[in-house]
Short mmCIF file of C-alpha atoms in Angstrom, two decimals:
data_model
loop_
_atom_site.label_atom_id
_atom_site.label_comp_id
_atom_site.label_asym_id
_atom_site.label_seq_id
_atom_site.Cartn_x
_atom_site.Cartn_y
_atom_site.Cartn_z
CA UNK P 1 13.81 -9.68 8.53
CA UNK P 2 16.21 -8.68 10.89
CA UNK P 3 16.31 -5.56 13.71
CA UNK P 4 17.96 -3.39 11.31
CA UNK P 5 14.93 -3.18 8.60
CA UNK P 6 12.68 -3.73 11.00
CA UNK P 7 13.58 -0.29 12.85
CA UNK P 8 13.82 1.41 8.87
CA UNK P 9 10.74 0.44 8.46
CA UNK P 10 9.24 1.98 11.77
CA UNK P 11 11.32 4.82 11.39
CA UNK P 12 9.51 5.45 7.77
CA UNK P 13 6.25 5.21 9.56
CA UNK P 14 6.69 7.16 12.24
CA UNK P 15 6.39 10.25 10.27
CA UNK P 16 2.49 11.65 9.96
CA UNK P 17 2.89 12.14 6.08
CA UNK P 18 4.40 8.89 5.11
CA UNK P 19 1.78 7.26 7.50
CA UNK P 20 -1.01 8.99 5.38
CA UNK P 21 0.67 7.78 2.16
CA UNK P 22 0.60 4.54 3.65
CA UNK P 23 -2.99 3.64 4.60
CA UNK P 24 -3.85 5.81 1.23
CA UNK P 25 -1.65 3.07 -0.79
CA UNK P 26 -3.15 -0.07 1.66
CA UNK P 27 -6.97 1.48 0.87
CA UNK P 28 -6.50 1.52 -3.11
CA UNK P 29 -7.02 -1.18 -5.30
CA UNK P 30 -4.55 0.39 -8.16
CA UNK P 31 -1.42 1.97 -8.47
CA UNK P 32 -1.55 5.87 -7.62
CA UNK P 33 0.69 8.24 -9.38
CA UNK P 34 2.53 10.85 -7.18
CA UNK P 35 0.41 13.79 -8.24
CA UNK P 36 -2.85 11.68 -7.19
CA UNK P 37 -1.52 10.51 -3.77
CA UNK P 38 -0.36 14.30 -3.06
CA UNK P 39 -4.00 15.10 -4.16
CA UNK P 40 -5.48 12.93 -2.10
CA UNK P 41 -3.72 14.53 1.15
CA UNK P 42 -4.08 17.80 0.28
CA UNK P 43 0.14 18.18 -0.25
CA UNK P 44 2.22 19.24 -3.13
CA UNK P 45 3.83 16.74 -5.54
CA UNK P 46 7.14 18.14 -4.66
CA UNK P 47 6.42 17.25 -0.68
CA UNK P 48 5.27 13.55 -1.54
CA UNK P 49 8.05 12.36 -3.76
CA UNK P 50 10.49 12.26 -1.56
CA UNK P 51 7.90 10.88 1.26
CA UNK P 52 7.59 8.05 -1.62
CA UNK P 53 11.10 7.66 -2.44
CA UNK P 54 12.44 6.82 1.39
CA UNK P 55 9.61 4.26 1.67
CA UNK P 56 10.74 2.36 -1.20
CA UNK P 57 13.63 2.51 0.07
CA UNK P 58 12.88 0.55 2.76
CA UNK P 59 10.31 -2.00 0.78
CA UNK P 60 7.50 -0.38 1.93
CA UNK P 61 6.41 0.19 -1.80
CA UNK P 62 6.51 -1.12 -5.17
CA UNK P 63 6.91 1.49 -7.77
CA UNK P 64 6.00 0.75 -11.73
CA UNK P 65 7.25 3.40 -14.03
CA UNK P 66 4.74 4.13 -17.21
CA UNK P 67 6.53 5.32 -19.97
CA UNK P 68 3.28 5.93 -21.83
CA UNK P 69 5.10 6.59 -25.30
CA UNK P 70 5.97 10.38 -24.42
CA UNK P 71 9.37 12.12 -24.25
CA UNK P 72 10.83 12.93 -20.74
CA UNK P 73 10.44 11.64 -17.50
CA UNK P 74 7.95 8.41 -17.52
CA UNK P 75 4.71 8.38 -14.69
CA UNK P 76 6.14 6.39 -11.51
CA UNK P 77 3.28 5.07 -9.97
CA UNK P 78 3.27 3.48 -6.21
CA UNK P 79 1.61 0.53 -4.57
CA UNK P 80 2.57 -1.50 -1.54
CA UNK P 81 4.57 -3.55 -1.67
CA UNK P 82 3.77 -7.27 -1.96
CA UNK P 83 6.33 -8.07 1.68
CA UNK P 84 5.22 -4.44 3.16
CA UNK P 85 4.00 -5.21 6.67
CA UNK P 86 0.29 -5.44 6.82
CA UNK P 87 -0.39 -3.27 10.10
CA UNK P 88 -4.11 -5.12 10.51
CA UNK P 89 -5.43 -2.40 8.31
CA UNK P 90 -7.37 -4.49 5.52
CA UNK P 91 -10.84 -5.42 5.91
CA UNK P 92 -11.15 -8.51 7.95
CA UNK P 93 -11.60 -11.88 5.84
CA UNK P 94 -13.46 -13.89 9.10
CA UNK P 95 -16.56 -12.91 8.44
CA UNK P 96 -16.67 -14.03 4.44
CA UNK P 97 -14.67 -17.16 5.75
CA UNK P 98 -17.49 -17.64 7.89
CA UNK P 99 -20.40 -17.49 5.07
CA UNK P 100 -18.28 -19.87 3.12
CA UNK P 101 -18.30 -22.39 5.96
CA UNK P 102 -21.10 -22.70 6.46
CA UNK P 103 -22.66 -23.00 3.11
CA UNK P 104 -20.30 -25.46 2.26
CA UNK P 105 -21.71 -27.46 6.19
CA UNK P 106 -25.55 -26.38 4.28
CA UNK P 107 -24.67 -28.42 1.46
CA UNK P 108 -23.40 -31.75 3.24
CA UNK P 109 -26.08 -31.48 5.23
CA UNK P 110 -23.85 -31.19 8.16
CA UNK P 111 -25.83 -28.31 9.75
#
């Protein structure tokens, strides 16, 4: 990735709502429509979708649209994207990497 989405990308972040969106998307183990992110920070749908929109924009998120069957518009829901810089915000792996080790030492009797 060169300077130039690198710096979209910052820019995209350095704004307090899309930062919110952001570690609400990295916390959630599903998709979230726009009506439940905006729920979930206390903002209207109307506020968040365009909040959404610019970090797709810059691969930030994923979006799936569910047409559900229904006439109109279909449910756009958001996730991060699979590329989106991690920021250190998930939960730490060590410590399960570390139970792991050493069962497997345990076993072959190497501890």
């Amino acid at each position: 990735m060169g300077p130039e989405p690198r710096l979209a990308v910052l820019k995209a972040l350095g704004d307090n709502t899309r930062y919110a969106i952001y570690l609400e998307l990295a916390r959630a183990r599903s998709p979230r429509s726009t009506a439940e992110i905006a729920d979930l920070l206390g903002l209207h749908p109307n506020t968040v979708r365009p909040h959404l929109e610019q970090m797709r924009a810059v691969g930030l998120l994923a979006v799936e649209a569910d047409a559900r069957g229904s006439v109109g518009r279909p449910l756009h829901r958001y996730a991060l994207a699979a590329d989106a810089p991690s920021l250190g915000l998930e939960p730490p792996a060590f410590p399960l990497l570390a139970s792991m080790l050493t069962r497997v030492a345990a076993r072959a009797g190497i501890v």
